[in-house]
Amino acid sequence: MRVFNTISLTALALGVQNFATGSDAQIAIPRIEQMPNSPEPYHMRDWQQVARDFDTLAFDFDRQGEHLPIISWDTGGGIGNPKVFAIPTFIGWNHEGYEAITCLGAVNAATVAGIDKSDQNGMDWVALCANYFNDHEGIQLYLNNDNSDTGGSFWYEIFPNILFYRIVSAYPDTPKMAEQFIAVADQWHAASVAMGGCAEPWTLPNYDITAYNFTTGELVNNGLWTEGGSAAGIAWLQYMAYTQTQNKKYLNAAKWGMEYLDQATKNPYYEILFPHSTYLAARMNAELGTHYDVTKLINWSLEGNNRRKWGDTVGKWGTMDFSAVTSSLDGRNEGSYAFAMNTFNKANSLVPMVRYDERYARAIGKWILNAANSLRLFYANGLPADQQTDYEWAAQYDPNSTLAYEGMRPVQTHIGRLSDDYKTVHGQITEGSYQQTIFTDKQYQRFETTEVDGQQRLEHIWKVDLAGATSHTITMMAEVSEGAEFAISWATDPNGPYQPFIRYNSATPAVQYKQLLTDTNALYLKLENTSDDKTTVARFGIDDLWILSKSDKSPYATGDAKESGWAKTNFGLYSSAFTGLLGGIVQTTNVEKTLQLDCLATDYFGAPAYPTYLYYNPHDSAKIVELDVGKQPTDLYDACSNAFLKKEVQGMAKIELLADSARLLVLVPSGATLRTNQRGQTEANGILIDYN
């Protein structure tokens, strides 16, 4: 039975509920409340075994088969260093080179899953990671490619350094890395200062830019997007540096980033950095006594109320519960696009956060139950063969289903683009071409009328190749000159007949959607000048155009690589590499759907701690969970209820979980000396066991 505490009217107005777990109120997160307590159908993979199987496949130089082996040596990489190991971005990658995010991510995640990458079959993969460091003058950072510069995009330039820090946390004595650790901290501190950060007088940086160029010292704003969420990534790096050095300048920079986000009124989530703020806010609040709004940051990590609509899925895709997966959300759902890599890394932050603020134990326990159940669908054994793009390859070369698809769609889709087959009957193209310009925001292919028999005319016909589906949605972004009007009509034959479709004038919204029902394999679109005034030159600019074709197969495992020509498959190695994050966190228990979550597995550079596990019971009745505490006498402390549940237990212990409730168990050696520190936090033998 769910027990509600008394809730203030203000909390209700904000959509906040408080649940009781033991004696401590739990904070409900609205987006998570929309997810099922008990997802169906349910199948929990052995994520640790999946991680181990991936590691075996990915790091095997002798594996034979199509697109195999995956790994290779890049002897010219690492910016002047002897060699780096190269794991491509996708299986069947059509390009040379690698991304450090994939390579560093594979070492980080394997380590979290319990694999010692510093001594694996005689190879020290950790030491090799140091060769990804870009030691060119003015950079001194880990970057995503060996030929990378800075100033392009914050997340690509911050995230490799976060991965490096995660690795250092597990292998602090690796040669070169101590110096690189300080260099990275100094560089991002310098960038924070360049963005306006100052300790006296206290001034916050302006993170609302696209990137920072370390070579030129330029603050980069490309005019297309900004990445205010970089504040979270930089703050995370700076606080980790502070924990290891006690250098106050790093602490100042961490506070700049967190205060910036705490004061923000608009959600700055962009790609992968922002969710780091949830963990960091809870940890800094617990360790320093700050008061950052953790609830707001969790909500912003999940809700999709940001420019790019990054948030988490809720409900069913097809007949399957598919909640808690990080996605580019579409309010109509049919256009949503979910990603494995981002979800693995969100779990990396949300689970250890609970150790520092147990009020979110129930919410995060419920979230990861849904996430871990949903993520299985990204693998070849998770869906029927006709609901994924590359089942045949996986069946032959990845029998253990260790490789994740890059993405998941609510239904099978195909993005149709304009082909090179076009015809200009009247008028002229004055700027750009379809292939070169309109894939970039605000880069137009421009058309202009020409005089024909005393009238300004434009007639241009495009061809679009369609996938085998019956429902197609055209999205078009365009602009027209003042006073002009244009019509777009469609036909299944270039000679017509054409049917009216979309009209544009100077007052029309730039973006228009239109659904089309046809089972043809090709579509022809005709652009014509329909202005009342046929004596004035009229101009039309197309910013982008694509057609989303849909079938009834739902959900559908896919990716961008095949359709974009990047690779022969959609198995994203940059996604699969992070499986070990879940492998180190998630274990099953004797109770189906009640998981044991290791809150220390991704608590990088954390203070000494006793084993700490989060349990959530999604059922509508109480359950007894068993856990093996080992041979030494152990006391079981529940941080949610601020009380010891059992003392001096050995071997298999049994703990009761009430319906729809959570416990945060700390395994404390029996006989430990307890004390309360100055902030009211509980310690056992000098080690914190309860931050609140």
XYZ file of C-alpha atoms in Angstrom:
692
model
C 0.000 0.000 0.000
C 1.333 3.443 -0.927
C 1.445 5.874 1.976
C 1.262 9.607 1.265
C 2.686 12.276 3.516
C 0.916 15.585 3.952
C 1.760 17.723 0.950
C 1.748 21.478 0.758
C -0.415 23.246 -1.822
C 2.755 24.687 -3.306
C 4.175 21.219 -3.881
C 0.943 20.095 -5.514
C 1.012 23.100 -7.809
C 4.488 22.104 -8.897
C 3.445 18.538 -9.615
C 5.543 17.160 -6.741
C 4.461 14.255 -4.563
C 6.123 12.866 -1.479
C 6.062 9.153 -0.757
C 7.032 7.561 2.538
C 9.725 4.895 2.640
C 10.297 3.999 6.249
C 10.330 7.329 8.065
C 11.894 9.405 5.320
C 9.818 11.199 2.659
C 10.635 10.263 -0.911
C 10.458 12.865 -3.659
C 8.443 11.803 -6.685
C 9.580 12.900 -10.145
C 6.596 13.608 -12.446
C 8.166 12.080 -15.553
C 9.051 8.898 -13.664
C 5.527 8.726 -12.229
C 4.294 8.365 -15.833
C 6.407 5.213 -16.188
C 5.033 1.820 -15.118
C 6.035 0.472 -11.722
C 6.164 -2.995 -13.240
C 7.075 -2.864 -16.959
C 5.749 -5.523 -19.339
C 6.842 -7.596 -21.077
C 9.769 -8.004 -18.718
C 13.157 -9.546 -19.334
C 16.264 -8.485 -17.451
C 19.468 -9.341 -19.222
C 22.599 -10.253 -17.283
C 24.157 -6.903 -18.087
C 27.488 -7.798 -16.552
C 27.740 -10.821 -18.842
C 26.693 -8.740 -21.849
C 29.505 -6.311 -20.983
C 32.039 -9.115 -20.699
C 30.918 -10.626 -24.007
C 31.174 -7.234 -25.702
C 34.659 -6.707 -24.294
C 35.735 -10.116 -25.627
C 34.369 -9.354 -29.099
C 35.521 -5.741 -29.357
C 39.122 -6.315 -28.208
C 39.779 -9.479 -30.255
C 42.307 -8.743 -33.033
C 41.910 -12.275 -34.407
C 38.113 -12.373 -34.770
C 37.199 -13.343 -38.322
C 34.142 -12.478 -40.389
C 32.460 -9.690 -42.319
C 33.465 -6.302 -40.810
C 35.696 -8.126 -38.303
C 37.902 -7.786 -36.353
C 36.443 -4.678 -34.784
C 39.627 -3.360 -33.219
C 42.816 -2.301 -34.976
C 46.014 -0.378 -34.248
C 46.448 3.201 -35.377
C 50.202 3.687 -35.269
C 49.960 7.297 -36.408
C 47.373 8.349 -33.872
C 47.593 9.940 -30.489
C 49.197 13.179 -31.685
C 52.812 12.072 -31.932
C 52.459 9.083 -29.604
C 53.458 5.630 -30.827
C 50.035 4.055 -31.242
C 46.468 3.907 -30.066
C 43.906 1.156 -30.351
C 41.096 2.087 -32.710
C 37.491 0.965 -32.257
C 35.284 2.394 -35.023
C 32.004 4.167 -34.428
C 29.835 1.528 -36.125
C 30.213 -2.055 -37.297
C 31.125 -1.820 -40.969
C 32.415 1.767 -40.606
C 33.121 3.312 -44.020
C 35.769 5.704 -42.738
C 39.266 5.517 -41.371
C 40.072 6.438 -37.803
C 38.173 6.218 -34.546
C 36.449 8.280 -31.893
C 38.070 8.533 -28.479
C 34.577 8.538 -26.952
C 34.170 4.936 -28.123
C 37.666 3.769 -27.161
C 37.838 5.460 -23.760
C 34.214 4.555 -23.116
C 34.969 0.869 -23.691
C 37.759 0.920 -21.088
C 35.702 2.918 -18.586
C 32.599 0.739 -18.876
C 34.490 -2.560 -18.855
C 36.212 -1.450 -15.659
C 32.870 -0.593 -14.042
C 31.679 -4.090 -15.009
C 34.605 -5.617 -13.124
C 37.187 -6.170 -15.863
C 40.764 -5.110 -15.071
C 41.786 -3.378 -18.301
C 45.254 -2.587 -16.951
C 46.264 -6.241 -17.078
C 44.163 -8.201 -19.542
C 45.871 -11.058 -21.346
C 49.188 -9.283 -20.977
C 47.913 -5.945 -22.339
C 47.646 -2.667 -20.437
C 44.777 -0.972 -22.237
C 44.644 1.767 -19.606
C 48.208 2.905 -20.262
C 47.404 3.001 -23.981
C 44.514 5.375 -23.256
C 47.065 8.033 -22.291
C 48.029 8.240 -25.965
C 44.696 9.840 -26.853
C 45.845 12.959 -25.021
C 46.342 15.885 -27.402
C 49.501 17.610 -26.193
C 49.652 20.216 -28.922
C 50.508 23.623 -27.546
C 47.367 25.405 -26.465
C 45.187 22.282 -26.258
C 46.409 19.808 -23.582
C 43.138 17.875 -23.567
C 41.596 14.592 -24.557
C 39.743 15.185 -27.834
C 37.517 12.906 -29.860
C 39.823 12.413 -32.865
C 43.561 12.524 -33.424
C 43.131 15.433 -35.843
C 40.608 17.326 -33.705
C 40.792 20.949 -32.780
C 38.628 22.764 -30.262
C 35.904 25.324 -30.853
C 33.421 23.058 -32.629
C 31.096 21.686 -29.965
C 31.378 21.641 -26.187
C 30.062 18.134 -25.660
C 32.518 16.537 -28.088
C 35.353 18.415 -26.415
C 34.318 17.888 -22.765
C 33.017 14.333 -22.747
C 36.308 12.612 -23.734
C 37.910 14.310 -20.727
C 35.121 13.080 -18.459
C 35.798 9.547 -19.707
C 39.501 10.011 -19.035
C 38.720 11.139 -15.466
C 36.489 8.114 -14.944
C 39.403 5.888 -15.984
C 41.870 7.711 -13.717
C 39.496 7.210 -10.794
C 39.938 3.434 -11.172
C 43.625 3.452 -12.191
C 45.219 6.447 -10.425
C 48.829 5.249 -10.783
C 48.890 4.905 -14.578
C 51.975 6.588 -16.107
C 51.400 10.036 -17.670
C 47.858 10.296 -16.372
C 48.606 12.245 -13.181
C 50.116 15.080 -15.223
C 47.350 14.875 -17.805
C 44.747 14.992 -15.023
C 46.056 18.375 -13.833
C 46.456 19.683 -17.380
C 42.821 18.913 -18.168
C 41.660 20.565 -14.939
C 43.745 23.668 -15.650
C 42.491 23.954 -19.210
C 38.825 23.821 -18.315
C 39.400 26.208 -15.438
C 41.057 28.598 -17.882
C 38.101 28.209 -20.255
C 35.720 29.007 -17.394
C 37.659 32.180 -16.651
C 37.667 33.109 -20.336
C 33.870 32.767 -20.319
C 33.716 35.339 -17.530
C 34.208 33.333 -14.335
C 35.783 35.262 -11.477
C 36.224 34.539 -7.766
C 36.556 38.195 -6.672
C 34.090 39.655 -7.324
C 32.119 36.431 -7.647
C 31.012 36.272 -11.278
C 29.571 33.333 -13.152
C 30.790 32.387 -16.628
C 28.408 32.600 -19.568
C 28.200 28.996 -20.745
C 25.507 29.809 -23.283
C 27.827 29.498 -26.266
C 28.715 26.684 -28.657
C 32.335 25.992 -27.708
C 35.657 27.441 -26.612
C 38.714 27.450 -28.877
C 41.768 26.668 -26.738
C 44.183 27.578 -29.525
C 42.871 31.087 -30.187
C 41.126 31.797 -26.879
C 37.940 32.541 -28.816
C 34.461 32.097 -27.368
C 32.619 30.380 -30.215
C 28.953 30.950 -30.991
C 28.140 29.397 -34.348
C 24.723 31.058 -34.575
C 22.957 27.702 -34.865
C 22.931 26.334 -31.313
C 24.408 26.903 -27.876
C 25.401 24.338 -25.248
C 24.632 25.777 -21.832
C 24.632 22.238 -20.477
C 28.410 22.402 -20.777
C 28.272 23.979 -17.315
C 27.473 20.526 -15.921
C 30.354 18.795 -17.683
C 32.912 21.426 -16.771
C 31.680 21.574 -13.157
C 31.943 17.776 -12.896
C 35.563 17.856 -14.093
C 36.428 20.728 -11.780
C 34.882 19.139 -8.710
C 36.622 15.829 -9.356
C 39.889 17.750 -9.662
C 39.139 19.517 -6.384
C 38.500 16.233 -4.544
C 41.962 15.023 -5.553
C 43.987 18.221 -5.124
C 42.014 20.402 -2.674
C 42.913 23.309 -4.967
C 40.233 25.906 -4.325
C 40.345 27.316 -7.844
C 38.823 24.063 -9.091
C 36.145 24.244 -6.419
C 35.316 27.788 -7.501
C 34.902 26.670 -11.108
C 32.692 23.751 -10.028
C 30.494 26.157 -8.086
C 30.326 28.532 -11.050
C 28.888 25.791 -13.213
C 26.409 24.535 -10.641
C 25.249 28.018 -9.670
C 24.736 28.828 -13.351
C 22.470 25.795 -13.728
C 20.758 26.387 -10.402
C 19.835 29.910 -11.460
C 18.871 28.986 -15.030
C 15.224 29.500 -15.980
C 15.425 27.588 -19.276
C 16.526 23.987 -19.653
C 19.956 23.990 -21.409
C 20.143 20.190 -21.990
C 22.183 19.445 -25.119
C 23.411 15.893 -25.834
C 25.112 14.081 -22.936
C 26.611 16.533 -20.428
C 23.639 17.978 -18.562
C 22.613 14.839 -16.546
C 26.002 14.979 -14.785
C 24.516 17.929 -12.895
C 22.065 15.695 -11.014
C 24.827 13.656 -9.409
C 27.062 16.645 -8.823
C 24.342 18.731 -7.165
C 23.479 15.936 -4.739
C 27.131 15.231 -3.965
C 28.146 18.853 -3.438
C 25.071 19.432 -1.267
C 26.056 16.430 0.865
C 29.785 17.118 1.053
C 29.857 20.912 1.116
C 26.470 21.957 2.442
C 25.418 23.728 -0.759
C 21.734 23.888 -1.659
C 21.466 23.182 -5.365
C 18.005 22.237 -6.630
C 18.428 18.527 -7.369
C 14.750 18.048 -8.187
C 14.834 20.691 -10.911
C 17.938 19.169 -12.460
C 16.442 15.661 -12.496
C 13.238 17.002 -14.035
C 15.203 18.851 -16.714
C 17.159 15.656 -17.442
C 13.952 13.736 -18.156
C 11.150 16.000 -19.335
C 12.276 17.031 -22.822
C 11.475 20.714 -22.231
C 14.588 21.961 -23.972
C 15.434 23.195 -27.443
C 16.359 19.758 -28.766
C 13.566 17.929 -26.893
C 16.062 15.665 -25.089
C 14.204 13.697 -22.452
C 13.018 10.219 -21.496
C 10.373 8.025 -23.073
C 7.258 6.970 -21.160
C 4.645 4.325 -21.909
C 4.507 1.761 -24.677
C 6.070 1.594 -28.094
C 3.953 -0.941 -29.892
C 2.945 -3.561 -27.319
C 6.093 -3.104 -25.216
C 6.729 -0.817 -22.287
C 9.575 1.401 -23.408
C 10.143 3.946 -20.660
C 13.223 5.686 -19.258
C 15.210 5.745 -22.505
C 16.888 9.025 -23.423
C 15.372 10.306 -26.643
C 14.766 13.187 -28.915
C 11.082 13.406 -28.060
C 8.218 14.157 -30.391
C 4.908 15.108 -28.808
C 3.113 12.909 -31.338
C 5.573 10.127 -30.369
C 5.872 8.843 -33.936
C 8.889 11.050 -34.577
C 10.729 10.262 -31.338
C 14.202 8.768 -31.584
C 15.707 6.916 -28.617
C 19.419 6.295 -28.003
C 21.238 3.603 -26.032
C 24.503 5.463 -25.420
C 22.858 8.437 -23.746
C 20.741 6.165 -21.542
C 23.712 4.117 -20.301
C 25.449 7.330 -19.350
C 22.403 8.778 -17.628
C 22.305 5.688 -15.396
C 25.969 6.395 -14.679
C 24.915 9.645 -12.943
C 21.488 8.918 -11.483
C 22.287 5.786 -9.468
C 25.269 7.068 -7.415
C 23.357 10.314 -6.845
C 21.007 8.432 -4.494
C 23.879 7.720 -2.110
C 24.150 11.467 -1.459
C 20.413 12.157 -1.340
C 18.286 9.127 -0.469
C 15.051 11.074 -1.000
C 15.247 10.011 -4.650
C 15.754 6.292 -3.938
C 12.273 5.215 -4.965
C 12.235 7.391 -8.097
C 15.634 6.281 -9.356
C 14.983 2.649 -8.459
C 11.842 2.767 -10.568
C 13.608 4.643 -13.366
C 16.450 2.155 -13.752
C 14.090 -0.830 -13.621
C 12.395 0.635 -16.687
C 15.634 1.699 -18.349
C 17.394 -1.645 -17.914
C 14.318 -3.511 -19.162
C 13.881 -1.211 -22.178
C 17.536 -1.233 -23.214
C 17.416 -4.954 -24.031
C 15.399 -4.038 -27.130
C 18.439 -2.359 -28.679
C 20.092 -5.782 -29.126
C 19.487 -8.332 -31.880
C 17.879 -10.832 -29.511
C 15.498 -8.192 -28.155
C 13.154 -7.878 -31.124
C 11.911 -10.038 -34.012
C 14.145 -10.062 -37.085
C 11.792 -7.839 -39.103
C 11.860 -5.143 -36.415
C 15.554 -4.316 -36.817
C 17.859 -3.419 -39.657
C 20.752 -5.900 -39.304
C 19.512 -9.116 -37.745
C 21.196 -11.407 -40.300
C 24.684 -10.046 -39.616
C 24.208 -10.297 -35.859
C 22.865 -13.846 -36.050
C 26.075 -14.925 -37.762
C 28.735 -12.793 -36.087
C 27.285 -11.689 -32.725
C 25.459 -14.763 -31.400
C 25.563 -13.465 -27.795
C 23.861 -10.193 -28.811
C 26.518 -7.918 -27.349
C 26.167 -5.117 -29.904
C 23.527 -2.429 -29.480
C 21.804 -0.583 -32.274
C 22.438 3.128 -32.210
C 18.781 4.044 -31.947
C 15.171 2.969 -31.627
C 12.097 4.356 -33.377
C 8.467 3.946 -32.252
C 7.743 2.502 -35.695
C 9.863 1.414 -38.629
C 10.770 4.548 -40.485
C 12.758 5.604 -43.477
C 13.993 9.127 -44.033
C 13.539 9.963 -47.693
C 15.651 12.741 -49.147
C 15.668 14.511 -52.456
C 17.635 12.574 -55.048
C 20.067 13.969 -57.603
C 17.359 13.482 -60.233
C 15.677 16.859 -60.759
C 14.449 19.071 -63.597
C 14.210 22.849 -63.819
C 11.559 23.718 -66.426
C 11.423 27.456 -65.772
C 13.461 29.678 -63.465
C 16.971 29.217 -62.157
C 18.978 28.023 -59.156
C 20.884 31.046 -57.875
C 22.667 29.633 -54.833
C 23.735 26.320 -53.358
C 22.787 22.786 -54.166
C 20.624 20.261 -52.358
C 23.499 17.967 -51.400
C 25.860 20.727 -50.262
C 23.683 23.230 -48.453
C 20.335 22.200 -47.074
C 21.604 19.593 -44.626
C 22.844 22.499 -42.466
C 20.465 24.838 -40.628
C 20.045 28.227 -42.287
C 21.961 27.110 -45.379
C 19.617 27.471 -48.326
C 19.322 26.275 -51.864
C 17.769 29.298 -53.560
C 15.553 29.562 -56.629
C 14.505 32.587 -58.644
C 11.852 33.132 -61.301
C 12.776 34.088 -64.845
C 10.646 35.856 -67.440
C 8.728 33.607 -69.814
C 6.256 35.211 -72.246
C 6.103 38.335 -70.115
C 5.549 36.504 -66.811
C 7.891 35.606 -63.978
C 7.795 31.824 -63.801
C 9.428 29.077 -61.742
C 8.786 25.389 -62.266
C 11.182 22.926 -60.648
C 10.589 19.180 -60.175
C 12.328 17.079 -57.497
C 12.340 13.308 -57.143
C 12.196 11.578 -53.744
C 12.850 7.853 -53.372
C 10.417 6.348 -50.867
C 10.600 3.275 -48.660
C 8.014 0.503 -48.807
C 5.332 2.050 -46.615
C 1.896 3.544 -46.985
C 2.191 6.548 -44.692
C 4.631 9.387 -45.352
C 5.043 12.720 -43.594
C 6.820 15.496 -45.455
C 8.632 18.137 -43.432
C 9.732 21.214 -45.317
C 11.588 24.317 -44.153
C 11.609 27.236 -46.537
C 11.340 30.984 -46.950
C 10.010 33.186 -49.770
C 10.544 36.764 -50.831
C 8.132 39.492 -49.730
C 4.800 39.358 -51.572
C 5.593 36.080 -53.326
C 3.679 32.817 -53.169
C 4.714 29.323 -54.186
C 2.905 26.002 -54.373
C 4.313 22.501 -53.990
C 2.287 19.708 -55.591
C 2.963 15.975 -55.833
C 2.634 13.121 -58.278
C 3.773 9.520 -58.657
C 4.833 10.147 -62.257
C 7.092 13.018 -63.358
C 4.569 13.932 -66.047
C 1.712 14.142 -63.579
C -1.059 14.604 -62.869
C 0.076 16.707 -59.873
C -2.085 17.220 -56.803
C -1.944 20.334 -54.563
C 0.067 19.834 -51.393
C 1.820 22.743 -49.627
C 1.637 26.501 -50.192
C 4.183 29.086 -49.053
C 3.978 32.869 -48.864
C 5.904 35.438 -46.861
C 3.535 34.997 -43.901
C 3.639 31.176 -43.845
C 5.517 29.457 -40.980
C 8.929 28.341 -42.160
C 8.336 24.720 -41.118
C 5.388 22.832 -42.580
C 4.289 19.216 -42.129
C 2.009 17.295 -44.444
C 0.916 13.671 -44.422
C 0.710 11.743 -47.657
C -0.936 8.331 -48.134
C 0.528 6.406 -51.065
C 2.352 3.125 -51.599
C 4.518 4.331 -54.472
C 8.313 3.856 -54.433
C 9.009 7.305 -55.858
C 7.466 10.700 -55.410
C 7.784 13.806 -57.556
C 7.397 17.281 -56.060
C 6.764 20.296 -58.266
C 7.618 23.819 -57.065
C 5.767 26.619 -58.926
C 5.423 30.374 -58.628
C 1.740 31.146 -57.885
C 2.163 34.809 -56.950
C -0.658 37.150 -58.005
C 1.976 39.563 -59.259
C 3.673 37.811 -62.160
C 5.738 40.869 -63.126
C 8.039 40.909 -60.077
C 10.912 38.487 -59.571
C 9.993 35.956 -56.849
C 12.477 33.993 -54.814
C 12.198 30.718 -52.898
C 14.786 29.269 -50.498
C 14.681 25.693 -49.232
C 16.407 25.110 -45.882
C 15.577 21.407 -45.639
C 13.144 18.773 -46.820
C 12.690 15.172 -45.811
C 9.991 12.528 -45.881
C 9.420 10.206 -42.934
C 7.922 6.937 -44.172
C 6.326 4.650 -41.585
C 5.281 1.019 -41.415
C 3.321 -0.796 -38.701
C 6.405 -2.501 -37.194
C 6.837 -1.184 -33.648
C 9.288 -0.579 -32.083
C 12.090 -0.677 -34.624
C 15.825 -0.922 -33.889
C 17.847 1.178 -36.284
C 20.358 4.036 -36.563
C 21.560 6.772 -38.863
C 24.623 4.996 -40.245
C 23.210 2.911 -43.088
C 20.868 5.500 -44.550
C 23.520 8.186 -44.254
C 26.176 6.012 -45.867
C 28.487 6.071 -42.851
C 28.562 2.318 -42.286
C 27.254 -1.036 -43.479
C 25.227 -1.626 -40.281
C 23.468 0.359 -37.574
C 25.237 -1.409 -34.705
C 26.749 1.528 -32.853
C 30.007 0.666 -31.151
C 29.903 4.063 -29.499
C 26.649 2.840 -27.934
C 27.683 -0.737 -27.168
C 30.935 0.365 -25.533
C 28.987 1.730 -22.527
C 27.070 -1.464 -21.740
C 29.440 -2.102 -18.823
C 28.053 0.910 -16.967
C 24.820 -1.021 -16.542
C 26.806 -4.214 -16.026
C 28.520 -2.760 -12.969
C 25.346 -1.257 -11.510
C 22.559 -3.791 -12.069
C 22.187 -7.243 -10.534
C 19.013 -9.284 -10.198
C 17.724 -10.633 -6.873
C 15.510 -13.507 -5.783
C 12.479 -11.256 -6.397
C 11.623 -10.668 -10.045
C 11.799 -6.979 -10.997
C 13.488 -6.028 -7.731
C 17.053 -5.195 -8.670
C 20.180 -4.699 -6.603
C 21.821 -1.455 -7.714
C 25.424 -0.762 -6.752
C 25.582 2.914 -5.797
C 29.387 2.919 -5.673
C 30.066 1.450 -9.121
C 30.045 4.860 -10.849
C 30.732 7.081 -7.829
C 34.029 8.304 -9.278
C 36.609 9.726 -6.858
C 34.133 9.070 -4.049
C 35.211 9.145 -0.411
C 35.758 5.788 1.329
C 32.450 3.959 1.644
C 30.949 0.665 2.708
C 29.022 -1.365 0.100
C 25.835 0.526 -0.679
C 22.890 -0.934 -2.600
C 19.576 0.482 -3.742
C 16.532 -1.809 -3.877
C 13.111 -0.897 -5.262
C 10.018 -3.088 -4.927
C 7.655 -2.349 -7.843
C 4.999 -4.802 -6.688
C 1.731 -4.019 -4.949
C 2.621 -6.192 -1.964
C 5.608 -6.465 0.338
C 8.511 -8.677 -0.735
C 11.434 -10.326 1.045
C 14.750 -9.712 -0.714
C 17.806 -11.832 -0.064
C 21.374 -10.551 -0.183
C 24.663 -12.232 0.600
C 26.600 -10.082 3.074
C 29.582 -12.433 3.319
C 31.165 -14.255 6.224
C 31.983 -11.283 8.455
C 29.313 -10.052 10.915
C 27.531 -7.135 9.282
C 24.951 -4.554 10.319
C 22.403 -3.502 7.686
C 21.706 0.228 7.758
C 18.873 1.719 5.689
C 19.639 5.323 4.795
C 16.031 5.859 3.671
C 14.635 5.199 7.150
C 17.813 6.324 8.951
C 17.889 3.114 10.956
C 19.623 -0.225 11.289
C 17.365 -3.018 10.069
C 19.446 -5.950 11.268
C 22.671 -6.401 13.173
C 25.413 -9.019 13.195
C 24.114 -10.924 10.200
C 26.266 -13.292 8.154
C 25.786 -15.084 4.860
C 22.323 -14.701 3.342
C 20.285 -11.902 4.885
C 16.591 -11.255 4.287
C 15.152 -7.752 4.084
C 11.504 -6.746 3.758
C 10.541 -4.168 1.143
C 7.094 -2.622 1.349
C 5.039 -2.257 -1.820
C 6.239 0.448 -4.204
C 9.063 1.431 -1.876
C 12.839 1.563 -1.775
C 15.656 0.933 0.642
C 19.213 2.207 0.465
C 21.239 -0.398 2.345
C 24.733 0.196 3.662
C 26.665 -2.885 4.822
C 28.418 -1.728 7.998
C 30.905 -3.917 9.898
C 29.326 -5.046 13.149
C 30.689 -3.227 16.189
C 31.617 -0.090 14.236
C 31.827 3.106 16.286
C 28.980 5.440 15.349
C 29.021 9.209 15.561
C 27.175 12.178 14.156
C 29.326 14.834 12.498
C 28.811 18.594 12.576
C 26.359 18.502 9.653
C 24.206 15.843 11.298
C 25.535 13.056 9.073
C 26.064 9.551 10.430
C 29.530 7.962 10.387
C 30.646 4.428 11.218
C 34.358 4.100 12.041
C 34.810 7.530 10.455
C 33.133 6.533 7.174
C 29.896 8.244 6.214
C 26.914 5.928 5.959
C 24.110 8.510 5.845
C 24.509 11.999 4.373
C 21.058 13.170 5.475
